[in-house]
Coordinates of C-alpha atoms in Angstrom, one line a residue:
Chain A
M276 CA 17.9 69.3 -19.1
R277 CA 18.4 65.9 -20.7
T278 CA 21.8 64.4 -20.1
H279 CA 22.3 63.2 -23.6
T280 CA 22.2 66.6 -25.1
S281 CA 25.5 67.7 -23.6
E282 CA 27.3 64.5 -24.7
N283 CA 25.9 64.1 -28.1
T284 CA 25.4 67.5 -29.6
T285 CA 28.5 67.3 -31.7
S286 CA 28.5 63.6 -32.4
S287 CA 26.5 63.6 -35.6
E288 CA 29.7 63.6 -37.6
S289 CA 32.0 61.5 -35.3
T290 CA 31.4 57.9 -35.9
D291 CA 34.5 56.5 -34.3
S292 CA 34.5 55.6 -30.6
T293 CA 30.9 55.8 -29.4
E294 CA 28.6 52.8 -29.4
S295 CA 26.3 52.5 -32.4
I296 CA 22.6 53.1 -31.8
I297 CA 21.5 50.6 -34.3
E298 CA 23.6 48.0 -36.1
L299 CA 22.3 45.5 -38.6
S300 CA 24.7 43.1 -40.3
G301 CA 23.6 40.7 -43.0
V302 CA 20.0 40.7 -41.9
D303 CA 17.5 38.5 -43.7
F304 CA 13.9 38.3 -42.6
G305 CA 10.7 37.0 -44.1
Y306 CA 7.3 36.2 -42.7
T307 CA 7.0 33.3 -45.1
S308 CA 9.8 31.7 -47.1
T309 CA 10.0 34.8 -49.3
P310 CA 12.3 37.3 -47.7
V311 CA 10.9 40.7 -47.1
V312 CA 14.3 42.1 -46.1
A313 CA 17.4 40.6 -47.6
D314 CA 21.1 41.0 -46.6
V315 CA 20.7 44.4 -45.0
S316 CA 23.7 45.9 -43.2
L317 CA 23.7 49.3 -41.8
R318 CA 24.9 51.2 -38.8
I319 CA 23.3 54.2 -37.2
D320 CA 25.4 56.3 -34.9
P321 CA 24.4 58.7 -32.1
G322 CA 23.0 62.0 -33.3
E323 CA 22.3 60.9 -36.9
Y324 CA 19.1 61.8 -38.8
V325 CA 18.3 58.9 -41.1
A326 CA 15.4 58.6 -43.4
I327 CA 14.4 55.2 -44.7
V328 CA 12.6 55.4 -48.1
G329 CA 11.3 52.9 -50.5
P330 CA 8.1 51.9 -52.4
N331 CA 5.1 50.3 -50.8
G332 CA 5.8 46.8 -49.6
S333 CA 9.6 47.4 -49.8
G334 CA 10.1 46.2 -46.3
K335 CA 10.6 49.6 -44.6
S336 CA 8.3 48.8 -41.7
T337 CA 9.7 45.3 -41.3
L338 CA 13.2 46.8 -41.2
M339 CA 12.0 49.0 -38.4
T340 CA 10.5 46.1 -36.4
L341 CA 13.9 44.3 -36.8
M342 CA 15.8 47.4 -35.6
L343 CA 13.5 47.7 -32.6
G344 CA 13.8 44.0 -31.8
L345 CA 10.1 43.3 -32.2
V346 CA 11.0 40.4 -34.5
R347 CA 14.3 38.5 -34.7
P348 CA 16.2 38.2 -38.0
D349 CA 16.2 34.8 -39.7
E350 CA 19.9 35.4 -40.6
G351 CA 22.3 38.0 -39.4
V352 CA 22.5 40.2 -36.3
A353 CA 20.4 43.1 -35.2
R354 CA 21.8 45.2 -32.4
L355 CA 20.2 48.1 -30.5
F356 CA 22.4 50.3 -28.2
G357 CA 25.0 47.5 -28.5
E358 CA 22.7 44.8 -27.2
P359 CA 20.9 42.1 -29.3
A360 CA 17.8 44.0 -30.3
H361 CA 15.3 41.5 -29.1
E362 CA 16.9 41.5 -25.6
F363 CA 17.0 45.2 -25.3
D364 CA 14.4 46.3 -22.8
D365 CA 15.4 49.8 -21.6
G366 CA 12.3 51.5 -23.0
S367 CA 13.3 54.8 -21.6
R368 CA 15.9 55.2 -24.3
L369 CA 13.4 54.6 -27.2
G370 CA 10.6 56.7 -28.5
Y371 CA 8.3 55.3 -31.2
V372 CA 5.6 56.8 -33.3
A373 CA 3.7 54.3 -35.4
Q374 CA 1.5 54.7 -38.5
H375 CA -1.7 55.7 -36.8
A376 CA -3.4 52.3 -37.1
S377 CA -1.7 50.6 -34.2
A378 CA -3.6 51.7 -31.1
S379 CA -7.0 50.8 -29.7
K380 CA -9.7 52.9 -31.4
E381 CA -12.6 52.7 -29.0
M382 CA -11.0 52.9 -25.6
P383 CA -12.1 55.7 -23.3
I384 CA -8.8 57.5 -22.7
T385 CA -7.8 61.1 -22.7
V386 CA -4.9 62.7 -24.7
R387 CA -3.1 63.3 -21.4
E388 CA -3.4 59.7 -20.4
V389 CA -1.9 58.7 -23.7
V390 CA 1.0 61.0 -23.4
K391 CA 1.5 59.8 -19.8
M392 CA 2.4 56.4 -21.2
G393 CA 5.6 57.9 -22.5
R394 CA 6.7 58.1 -18.8
F395 CA 5.9 54.5 -18.0
P396 CA 9.4 53.2 -18.8
H397 CA 10.8 55.7 -16.4
V398 CA 8.5 55.0 -13.5
G399 CA 8.1 51.2 -13.8
F400 CA 5.6 50.0 -11.2
G401 CA 5.6 53.3 -9.4
R402 CA 3.6 56.4 -9.7
L403 CA 4.3 59.4 -11.9
S404 CA 6.0 62.2 -9.9
S405 CA 5.0 65.8 -10.4
A406 CA 8.2 66.1 -12.4
D407 CA 6.9 63.4 -14.7
W408 CA 3.6 65.2 -15.1
D409 CA 5.5 68.5 -15.9
I410 CA 7.2 66.6 -18.7
V411 CA 3.9 65.3 -20.0
D412 CA 2.4 68.8 -20.0
E413 CA 5.5 70.2 -21.8
A414 CA 5.2 67.5 -24.5
L415 CA 1.5 68.4 -24.9
A416 CA 2.5 72.1 -25.3
T417 CA 5.2 71.2 -27.7
V418 CA 2.8 69.6 -30.1
G419 CA 0.2 72.2 -29.6
M420 CA -2.3 69.9 -27.9
T421 CA -2.6 71.5 -24.5
A422 CA -6.2 72.6 -25.1
F423 CA -7.1 68.9 -26.0
A424 CA -5.4 67.3 -22.9
D425 CA -8.7 66.1 -21.4
R426 CA -10.4 65.2 -24.7
R427 CA -11.1 61.5 -25.4
V428 CA -8.7 60.3 -28.1
T429 CA -11.7 58.8 -29.9
Q430 CA -13.1 62.3 -30.6
L431 CA -9.9 63.5 -32.3
S432 CA -9.2 63.8 -36.0
G433 CA -6.5 61.6 -37.5
G434 CA -3.9 64.4 -37.4
Q435 CA -4.7 65.3 -33.8
R436 CA -4.4 61.7 -32.8
Q437 CA -1.0 61.6 -34.5
R438 CA 0.1 64.7 -32.6
A439 CA -0.8 62.9 -29.3
F440 CA 1.3 60.0 -30.3
I441 CA 4.2 62.3 -31.1
A442 CA 3.8 63.9 -27.8
R443 CA 3.9 60.5 -26.1
A444 CA 7.3 59.8 -27.8
L445 CA 8.6 63.2 -26.7
A446 CA 7.5 62.6 -23.1
G447 CA 9.7 59.5 -23.1
E448 CA 12.7 61.8 -23.4
A449 CA 14.4 59.1 -25.5
D450 CA 17.9 59.0 -27.1
L451 CA 16.4 57.4 -30.2
L452 CA 13.2 58.4 -31.9
V453 CA 11.8 55.9 -34.5
L454 CA 8.9 57.2 -36.6
D455 CA 7.0 55.1 -39.1
E456 CA 5.2 57.5 -41.5
P457 CA 4.3 59.8 -38.6
T458 CA 2.7 62.5 -40.7
V459 CA 0.0 60.4 -42.3
G460 CA -3.3 62.3 -41.9
V461 CA -1.6 65.4 -40.5
D462 CA -2.5 68.7 -42.3
M463 CA 0.1 70.2 -44.5
E464 CA 1.1 73.2 -42.4
S465 CA 1.6 71.0 -39.3
V466 CA 3.7 68.6 -41.3
E467 CA 6.2 71.5 -42.0
A468 CA 6.2 72.4 -38.3
F469 CA 6.6 68.8 -37.4
Y470 CA 9.7 68.3 -39.5
D471 CA 11.1 71.5 -38.0
L472 CA 10.5 70.0 -34.6
L473 CA 12.4 66.8 -35.6
D474 CA 15.2 69.0 -36.8
S475 CA 15.5 70.7 -33.5
L476 CA 15.3 67.5 -31.5
N477 CA 18.0 66.1 -33.7
G478 CA 19.9 69.3 -33.0
D479 CA 19.7 68.4 -29.3
G480 CA 21.5 65.2 -30.1
I481 CA 18.6 62.8 -30.4
T482 CA 19.0 60.2 -33.0
V483 CA 16.1 60.2 -35.5
V484 CA 15.1 57.3 -37.7
L485 CA 12.3 58.3 -40.0
I486 CA 10.4 56.0 -42.3
E487 CA 8.7 58.2 -44.9
H488 CA 7.0 58.0 -48.3
D489 CA 7.2 61.7 -48.8
L490 CA 10.5 62.0 -50.6
G491 CA 10.5 65.7 -50.8
A492 CA 10.4 66.0 -47.0
V493 CA 13.1 63.4 -46.7
T494 CA 15.6 65.0 -48.9
E495 CA 15.0 68.4 -47.4
H496 CA 15.4 67.4 -43.7
A497 CA 17.3 64.1 -43.3
E498 CA 21.1 64.0 -43.3
R499 CA 21.2 60.5 -44.5
V500 CA 19.0 58.4 -46.7
V501 CA 18.6 54.7 -46.9
C502 CA 16.7 53.6 -49.9
L503 CA 15.2 50.2 -49.5
N504 CA 13.4 47.7 -51.7
R505 CA 14.1 44.4 -50.0
E506 CA 17.8 45.2 -50.3
V507 CA 19.5 48.4 -49.6
Y508 CA 19.7 50.4 -52.9
F509 CA 21.3 53.5 -51.5
D510 CA 22.8 54.5 -48.3
G511 CA 24.5 57.9 -48.0
P512 CA 24.0 61.7 -47.6
A513 CA 20.6 63.0 -48.7
S514 CA 22.2 65.4 -51.2
E515 CA 23.9 62.5 -53.1
F516 CA 20.6 60.5 -53.0
V517 CA 18.9 63.2 -55.1
E518 CA 21.5 62.9 -57.8
S519 CA 21.8 59.1 -57.8
D520 CA 19.7 56.8 -59.9
S521 CA 19.0 54.5 -57.0
L522 CA 15.6 55.9 -56.6
A523 CA 14.5 54.9 -60.1
R524 CA 16.1 51.5 -59.6
A525 CA 14.4 50.9 -56.3
F526 CA 11.0 52.2 -57.3
G527 CA 11.2 50.7 -60.7
T528 CA 9.4 53.8 -62.1
T529 CA 9.9 57.5 -62.2
A530 CA 9.1 58.8 -58.8
N531 CA 8.4 62.4 -58.1
L532 CA 10.9 64.0 -55.8
L533 CA 8.6 66.9 -54.9
G534 CA 6.5 64.8 -52.7
G535 CA 4.1 63.8 -55.4
S536 CA 3.9 60.2 -54.2
R537 CA 1.2 61.3 -51.8
Chain B
M490 CA -25.0 34.6 13.6
I491 CA -21.4 34.4 14.5
H492 CA -21.4 30.7 15.2
L493 CA -22.0 30.2 11.4
A494 CA -18.6 31.8 10.8
A495 CA -16.7 29.2 12.7
L496 CA -17.7 26.1 10.8
P497 CA -15.0 23.3 10.5
L498 CA -12.7 23.8 7.5
R499 CA -11.5 21.4 5.0
V500 CA -8.8 23.5 3.3
G501 CA -6.1 21.5 5.2
L502 CA -2.7 22.9 4.4
L503 CA -4.0 26.4 3.7
D504 CA -5.5 26.8 7.2
P505 CA -2.9 29.3 8.5
V506 CA -3.4 31.4 5.5
F507 CA -7.2 31.4 5.7
E508 CA -7.3 32.0 9.5
P509 CA -7.4 35.9 9.0
L510 CA -9.9 35.5 6.2
Y511 CA -12.3 33.7 8.6
W512 CA -11.8 36.4 11.1
I513 CA -12.7 39.1 8.4
L514 CA -15.8 37.0 7.6
A515 CA -16.8 36.9 11.2
S516 CA -16.3 40.6 11.7
W517 CA -18.2 41.4 8.5
S518 CA -21.0 39.2 9.7
E519 CA -21.1 41.1 13.1
V520 CA -21.3 44.4 11.3
L521 CA -24.2 43.3 9.1
S522 CA -26.0 41.7 12.1
W523 CA -25.7 45.0 13.9
L524 CA -27.0 46.8 10.8
A525 CA -29.9 44.3 10.6
G526 CA -30.7 45.2 14.2
Q527 CA -30.6 48.9 13.5
T528 CA -32.6 48.8 10.3
G529 CA -34.8 45.8 10.8
L530 CA -34.0 44.6 7.2
E531 CA -34.8 40.9 7.0
I532 CA -32.2 40.3 4.3
L533 CA -29.4 41.2 6.6
R534 CA -30.3 38.8 9.3
Y535 CA -28.9 35.6 7.9
G536 CA -25.3 34.4 8.0
F537 CA -25.5 33.1 4.4
M538 CA -26.7 36.5 3.2
H539 CA -23.8 38.2 4.9
R540 CA -21.4 36.0 3.0
A541 CA -23.3 36.3 -0.3
I542 CA -23.3 40.1 0.0
L543 CA -19.6 40.2 0.8
V544 CA -18.8 37.9 -2.2
G545 CA -21.1 40.1 -4.4
L546 CA -19.4 43.3 -3.4
C547 CA -15.9 41.8 -4.1
I548 CA -17.1 40.6 -7.5
G549 CA -18.4 44.1 -8.2
V550 CA -14.9 45.5 -7.8
M551 CA -12.7 42.8 -9.4
A552 CA -14.8 41.8 -12.3
P553 CA -15.1 45.2 -14.0
L554 CA -11.4 46.0 -13.2
I555 CA -10.1 43.1 -15.1
G556 CA -13.0 43.3 -17.6
T557 CA -11.9 46.8 -18.6
F558 CA -8.6 45.4 -19.8
L559 CA -10.3 42.6 -21.6
V560 CA -13.2 44.5 -23.3
H561 CA -10.8 47.1 -24.8
R562 CA -8.7 44.3 -26.4
Q563 CA -11.9 42.7 -27.9
L564 CA -11.5 39.8 -25.6
A565 CA -14.9 40.0 -24.0
L566 CA -15.6 36.3 -24.7
I567 CA -12.6 34.9 -22.9
G568 CA -14.4 35.2 -19.6
D569 CA -17.1 33.0 -20.9
A570 CA -14.6 30.4 -22.2
L571 CA -12.8 30.4 -18.9
A572 CA -16.0 30.0 -16.9
H573 CA -16.8 26.9 -18.8
T574 CA -13.4 25.4 -18.1
G575 CA -13.9 26.4 -14.5
F576 CA -17.0 24.3 -14.6
A577 CA -14.8 21.4 -15.8
G578 CA -12.6 22.2 -12.8
V579 CA -15.6 22.0 -10.4
A580 CA -16.4 18.6 -11.9
V581 CA -12.8 17.4 -11.5
G582 CA -13.0 18.5 -7.9
L583 CA -16.3 16.8 -7.2
F584 CA -15.0 13.7 -9.1
L585 CA -11.8 13.5 -7.1
N586 CA -13.6 14.0 -3.8
A587 CA -16.1 11.2 -4.6
V588 CA -13.4 8.8 -6.0
I589 CA -10.4 9.3 -3.7
D590 CA -11.9 11.4 -1.0
L591 CA -9.5 14.3 -1.6
G592 CA -11.6 16.7 0.5
V593 CA -10.7 19.9 -1.3
S594 CA -13.3 22.6 -2.2
P595 CA -14.3 22.2 -5.9
Y596 CA -13.7 25.9 -6.2
L597 CA -10.0 25.4 -5.6
T598 CA -9.8 22.7 -8.3
A599 CA -11.8 25.1 -10.5
V600 CA -9.3 27.9 -10.0
V601 CA -6.4 25.6 -10.9
V602 CA -8.1 24.1 -14.0
A603 CA -9.3 27.5 -15.3
M604 CA -5.8 29.1 -14.8
I605 CA -4.2 26.2 -16.7
A606 CA -6.8 26.7 -19.5
A607 CA -6.2 30.4 -19.5
L608 CA -2.5 29.8 -19.9
L609 CA -3.1 27.4 -22.7
I610 CA -5.4 29.8 -24.6
E611 CA -2.7 32.4 -24.3
L612 CA 0.1 30.1 -25.4
I613 CA -2.0 29.0 -28.4
S614 CA -2.7 32.5 -29.4
E615 CA 1.1 33.4 -29.1
A616 CA 1.9 30.5 -31.3
T617 CA -0.7 31.3 -33.9
D618 CA -0.3 35.1 -33.5
A619 CA -4.0 35.8 -33.0
Y620 CA -6.8 35.3 -30.6
N621 CA -9.6 33.9 -32.5
D622 CA -13.1 33.1 -31.8
V623 CA -12.7 29.6 -33.1
S624 CA -10.1 28.6 -30.6
M625 CA -12.1 30.3 -27.9
A626 CA -15.2 28.3 -28.8
I627 CA -13.2 25.1 -28.8
V628 CA -11.9 25.8 -25.3
L629 CA -15.4 26.7 -24.1
S630 CA -17.0 23.6 -25.4
T631 CA -14.2 21.3 -24.3
G632 CA -14.4 22.6 -20.8
F633 CA -18.2 22.2 -20.7
A634 CA -18.0 18.8 -22.3
L635 CA -15.4 17.6 -19.8
G636 CA -17.5 18.9 -16.9
T637 CA -20.7 17.2 -18.0
T638 CA -18.9 13.9 -18.8
L639 CA -17.2 13.7 -15.4
I640 CA -20.4 14.5 -13.6
S641 CA -22.4 12.0 -15.6
I642 CA -19.8 9.2 -14.9
N643 CA -20.2 10.0 -11.3
A644 CA -23.9 10.7 -11.3
G645 CA -25.2 9.4 -8.0
G646 CA -25.9 12.4 -5.7
L647 CA -23.9 14.8 -7.7
A648 CA -26.5 16.0 -10.2
V649 CA -28.2 17.9 -7.4
G650 CA -25.1 20.0 -6.7
V651 CA -24.5 21.0 -10.4
N652 CA -27.3 23.5 -10.6
Q653 CA -25.6 25.5 -8.0
F654 CA -22.5 25.9 -10.1
L655 CA -24.3 26.4 -13.4
F656 CA -26.6 29.1 -12.1
G657 CA -25.0 30.2 -8.9
N658 CA -26.7 30.3 -5.5
L659 CA -26.7 32.9 -2.8
S660 CA -27.6 30.5 0.0
T661 CA -24.8 28.0 -0.7
V662 CA -21.9 30.3 -0.3
S663 CA -20.0 28.5 2.4
N664 CA -17.5 30.0 4.8
E665 CA -14.8 28.1 2.9
S666 CA -15.7 29.4 -0.5
A667 CA -16.1 32.9 0.8
A668 CA -12.6 32.7 2.3
I669 CA -11.3 31.4 -1.1
L670 CA -12.9 34.4 -2.8
L671 CA -11.4 36.8 -0.3
A672 CA -8.0 35.3 -1.0
L673 CA -8.5 35.6 -4.8
F674 CA -9.8 39.2 -4.3
G675 CA -6.6 40.1 -2.5
I676 CA -4.3 38.6 -5.2
I677 CA -6.3 40.2 -8.1
I678 CA -6.4 43.6 -6.6
G679 CA -2.8 43.5 -5.6
V680 CA -1.6 42.4 -9.0
I681 CA -3.8 44.9 -10.9
G682 CA -2.6 47.6 -8.5
L683 CA 1.0 46.8 -9.1
T684 CA 0.9 46.4 -12.9
R685 CA -1.9 48.9 -13.8
N686 CA 0.5 51.1 -15.9
Q687 CA 1.8 48.1 -17.8
L688 CA -1.6 46.6 -18.3
L689 CA -2.9 49.9 -19.6
Y690 CA 0.0 50.3 -22.1
V691 CA -0.4 46.8 -23.4
T692 CA -4.1 47.2 -23.7
F693 CA -4.0 50.5 -25.5
D694 CA -1.1 50.0 -27.8
E695 CA 0.6 46.6 -27.9
T696 CA 3.3 47.5 -30.3
A697 CA 4.4 50.7 -28.5
A698 CA 4.3 48.8 -25.3
A699 CA 6.6 46.2 -26.7
V700 CA 8.9 48.9 -28.0
S701 CA 9.0 50.5 -24.6
G702 CA 10.5 47.2 -23.2
L703 CA 7.4 45.6 -21.8
S704 CA 7.0 41.8 -22.2
V705 CA 3.6 41.9 -23.9
S706 CA 3.2 38.1 -23.7
W707 CA 3.9 38.1 -20.0
Y708 CA 1.3 40.8 -19.3
N709 CA -1.2 38.9 -21.5
R710 CA -0.6 35.8 -19.5
I711 CA -1.1 37.7 -16.2
T712 CA -4.3 39.2 -17.6
V713 CA -5.9 35.9 -18.6
M714 CA -4.8 34.1 -15.4
L715 CA -6.4 37.0 -13.3
T716 CA -9.5 36.6 -15.5
A717 CA -9.6 32.9 -14.6
M718 CA -9.4 33.7 -10.9
V719 CA -12.2 36.4 -11.2
V720 CA -14.4 34.1 -13.1
V721 CA -14.1 31.2 -10.7
G722 CA -14.5 33.5 -7.7
A723 CA -17.6 35.0 -9.2
M724 CA -19.1 31.7 -10.3
Q725 CA -20.5 30.8 -6.9
I726 CA -23.2 33.4 -7.0
M727 CA -23.3 34.3 -10.7
G728 CA -23.1 30.7 -12.1
V729 CA -21.0 29.5 -15.0
I730 CA -23.3 30.7 -17.6
L731 CA -23.7 34.3 -16.5
V732 CA -20.4 35.1 -14.9
A733 CA -18.9 36.6 -18.0
A734 CA -21.6 39.3 -18.0
M735 CA -20.0 40.9 -14.9
L736 CA -16.7 41.3 -16.8
V737 CA -18.4 42.9 -19.8
V738 CA -21.6 44.7 -19.1
P739 CA -20.5 47.2 -16.5
V740 CA -17.4 48.0 -18.5
A741 CA -19.5 48.6 -21.7
G742 CA -21.8 50.9 -19.8
A743 CA -18.8 52.8 -18.3
S744 CA -17.2 53.3 -21.7
Q745 CA -20.4 55.1 -22.9
V746 CA -20.2 57.8 -20.3
A747 CA -16.5 58.0 -19.2
R748 CA -14.1 60.3 -20.8
S749 CA -10.8 59.1 -19.3
F750 CA -9.5 55.7 -18.6
N751 CA -9.4 56.2 -14.9
E752 CA -12.9 57.5 -14.9
S753 CA -14.1 54.4 -16.9
L754 CA -12.5 52.1 -14.3
L755 CA -14.2 53.9 -11.4
I756 CA -17.6 54.1 -13.2
S757 CA -17.6 50.5 -14.2
V758 CA -17.0 49.5 -10.5
V759 CA -19.8 51.8 -9.4
L760 CA -22.2 50.3 -12.0
A761 CA -21.2 46.8 -11.1
E762 CA -21.8 47.4 -7.4
L763 CA -25.1 49.0 -8.1
A764 CA -26.1 45.9 -10.1
V765 CA -24.9 43.6 -7.4
V766 CA -26.6 45.3 -4.5
L767 CA -29.9 45.9 -6.4
G768 CA -29.8 42.4 -7.9
I769 CA -29.2 40.6 -4.6
G770 CA -31.9 42.7 -2.9
A771 CA -34.4 42.1 -5.7
S772 CA -33.6 38.4 -6.0
Y773 CA -34.0 37.9 -2.2
Y774 CA -37.3 39.5 -2.0
G775 CA -38.5 38.3 -5.4
E776 CA -37.2 34.8 -4.6
A777 CA -35.4 34.6 -8.0
T778 CA -31.9 33.3 -8.9
A779 CA -29.5 36.0 -7.9
G780 CA -27.2 35.6 -11.0
G781 CA -29.9 36.2 -13.5
V782 CA -31.4 39.2 -11.6
I783 CA -28.0 40.8 -11.2
V784 CA -27.2 40.5 -14.9
L785 CA -30.7 41.9 -15.8
V786 CA -30.1 44.9 -13.5
A787 CA -26.6 45.3 -15.0
V788 CA -28.0 45.3 -18.6
A789 CA -30.7 47.8 -17.5
I790 CA -28.0 50.1 -16.1
Y791 CA -26.1 49.6 -19.4
V792 CA -29.1 50.8 -21.4
V793 CA -29.4 53.9 -19.2
A794 CA -25.7 54.5 -19.7
V795 CA -26.0 54.3 -23.5
V796 CA -28.9 56.8 -23.4
L797 CA -26.9 59.1 -21.1
G798 CA -23.9 58.8 -23.4
K799 CA -26.0 59.8 -26.4
L800 CA -27.5 62.8 -24.6
Q801 CA -24.0 63.8 -23.5
T802 CA -22.8 63.9 -27.1
A803 CA -26.0 65.6 -28.4
F804 CA -26.3 68.3 -25.8
G805 CA -23.0 68.5 -24.0
E806 CA -21.1 69.5 -27.2
E807 CA -18.2 71.5 -26.2
E808 CA -16.5 74.2 -28.2
T809 CA -13.7 72.7 -30.2
P810 CA -10.6 74.3 -28.8
E811 CA -8.2 76.0 -31.1
M812 CA -5.3 73.6 -31.8
G813 CA -2.0 75.1 -31.0
S814 CA 0.9 75.1 -33.4
I815 CA 3.8 72.7 -33.1
D816 CA 6.5 74.4 -31.1
T817 CA 9.6 74.1 -33.1
T818 CA 11.7 75.9 -30.6
E819 CA 11.2 73.0 -28.4
S820 CA 14.9 72.6 -27.6
A821 CA 15.2 76.2 -26.5
S822 CA 12.2 76.2 -24.3
R823 CA 13.2 73.0 -22.5
G824 CA 16.8 74.1 -22.0
D825 CA 16.2 75.9 -18.7

C-alpha cells in the first residue's frame, strides 16, 4: 500500500500545517516579451483535485510547465513540494500525462515498455525488481490494457496510446498527478471511466491537477476550478464556478457548460 | 603472428592503461591464428586482419547501440557531422605531429576534437532550442574544411595518409589504434549500460523525462559525446564518409521488424555484425575497400528487413484483442 494514502486521505479540506504541493506567487512568464501568464498566484495543497480551465491559448499548458519546473518564471516564484520548481528532481513524487503529441511516434516500443518508464524514477540506474514489474502490470490492468501489453505503441489508436500514458503515470505511484487534456482522442465511454478513476485516486489522497477543455467534466468531478486567461479569472469551488460569470469573462463568449466546447 | 601484437607504443602516459588492452589483442590474435590453423581460412592468417576483425566486431556492437538512441530522435545525421569534425581532428593530430613532433595517434586527437564539436552542437541546440539541419551542415562542412586546409598546408608526405582516414582501411589498423578502439568500446558500453533507462526515457518522451527529474540536457550531452567516440573509433575501417551508415542503417532495419525496444537493440546489433563479418570477408576476397562493402551489405540487409516487415504486417495480422475497461475500483484492488 502506498504510504501517502494513510497520511493524506483526510487532508483535502485541511490546508493549515502541511507543506503545499504547488505554490505560485506573482508568477509572470512569456516566451517573447508578451506575457503568456501574468501575475498568477495560487496554492495547491495535498489531496486537492484542481481543474485548470480556459480558452485555447489562455496559458493553461504554460502554467503547467511553470508548476512542474520545466520553465522558470520571469517574475515571481514557483514552488513544487516546497522546493523551487526548477530544482525539484524527485520524479517519483510526480506523475504526468501530456496531450498525446509529446512522445516519439515511430519508435519500436511496446506498451509495457512505456509503462515501465513510470518506475524509472524509483530504480535510478538499477534494474526493475519483480515488485516493480508487478506495479507495471497492475497499472496496465487498471487502464484495461493488459491484452495490449506486448503491442507496439505505434499500432495503437489515439485513445489506446493515451491509456498507456495514463498507466505510465499510475505506475509511478506519485503523490501528484498532473494531466494536460488527458482524454483527447479517448472514446466517450472510457472518458467517463477515466474520470471515475481519477476520483478514486484522489480519494486515496493523491493530489490531482487537471488541465481540461471539457467544462462539463470539470464541474462534475473537480473540487476546485481555476479559470485562466493569462490571469486567474476564478479560483474556487467547482459549484461556485458554475454560478459565477467568470467563465463568460474569461472566454469572452458564451461557452457551453455541457461539454459542448469539444 | 604474436610478434605483431607487441610493437612499440607511442601512447606515452597512457601506457599502463593500455597494457591490458594489448594483452587482449595478443590473446585475440592467438585465438584467430589457431582458428586459421583449424579451418585453413586465409583471411584469418594475418595479424592485421585479426585486428581489423576485432575492430569491426566492436563497431558492430557500439554503433547500432548508440545509433538507436539517435535515429529515434531524428538525429541520424549527427554521426555524419561528427565524423567530419573527427577528420579535422585527424588533421590536427597529423599537423601537430609534423610540426612539433607531438607523437600522439591522430585517432586520439580526433576523439578529442569530435567530442568538443559534439558538445558544441549540443550547447548550440540548447541555446536555440532546436537541433536543426542547418547548424549540423555548418558543423559538418567546417570540420571537413578545417581538415583539408590543415592537410594542404602540411602537404608533403601527408596526402598519402589521408585516403586511409577518408575511406578507411583494414590493413592499416595498428595495434595502437586497435587498443584505442577497445578503450572507447569499454567506455561506451559501460556508459550505455549504466544509463540505458535514462537514455530510453529521454529518447522516447523528452518532456515526461524532464518531469520525472532527469536532466535532459545532460543525457543529450552524454549521447552526442558517446556518438563522437563511436564515430572516431569506427572511422579507421569505415572511413569518415561512410561511418555514419553504421549508426543508422542497422537501426533502421531493426525498427522494421522489431516489436519492442529491447528487441530492436538486439536485432540492430545482430544486423550490424552480419554486415561487418560478411563485408570484411567479401572485401578481403574481392579486394575492395572494406567500408564500402560493409555499408552495401548493411543496406542489402536493410532492404530484406523492410520486405520482412511488410510481410509481417500483411500476413502476421493478429487478432485485435478486446480492450479492457478502465478499472475505477483501482484503490480497492490495490489496497491489499
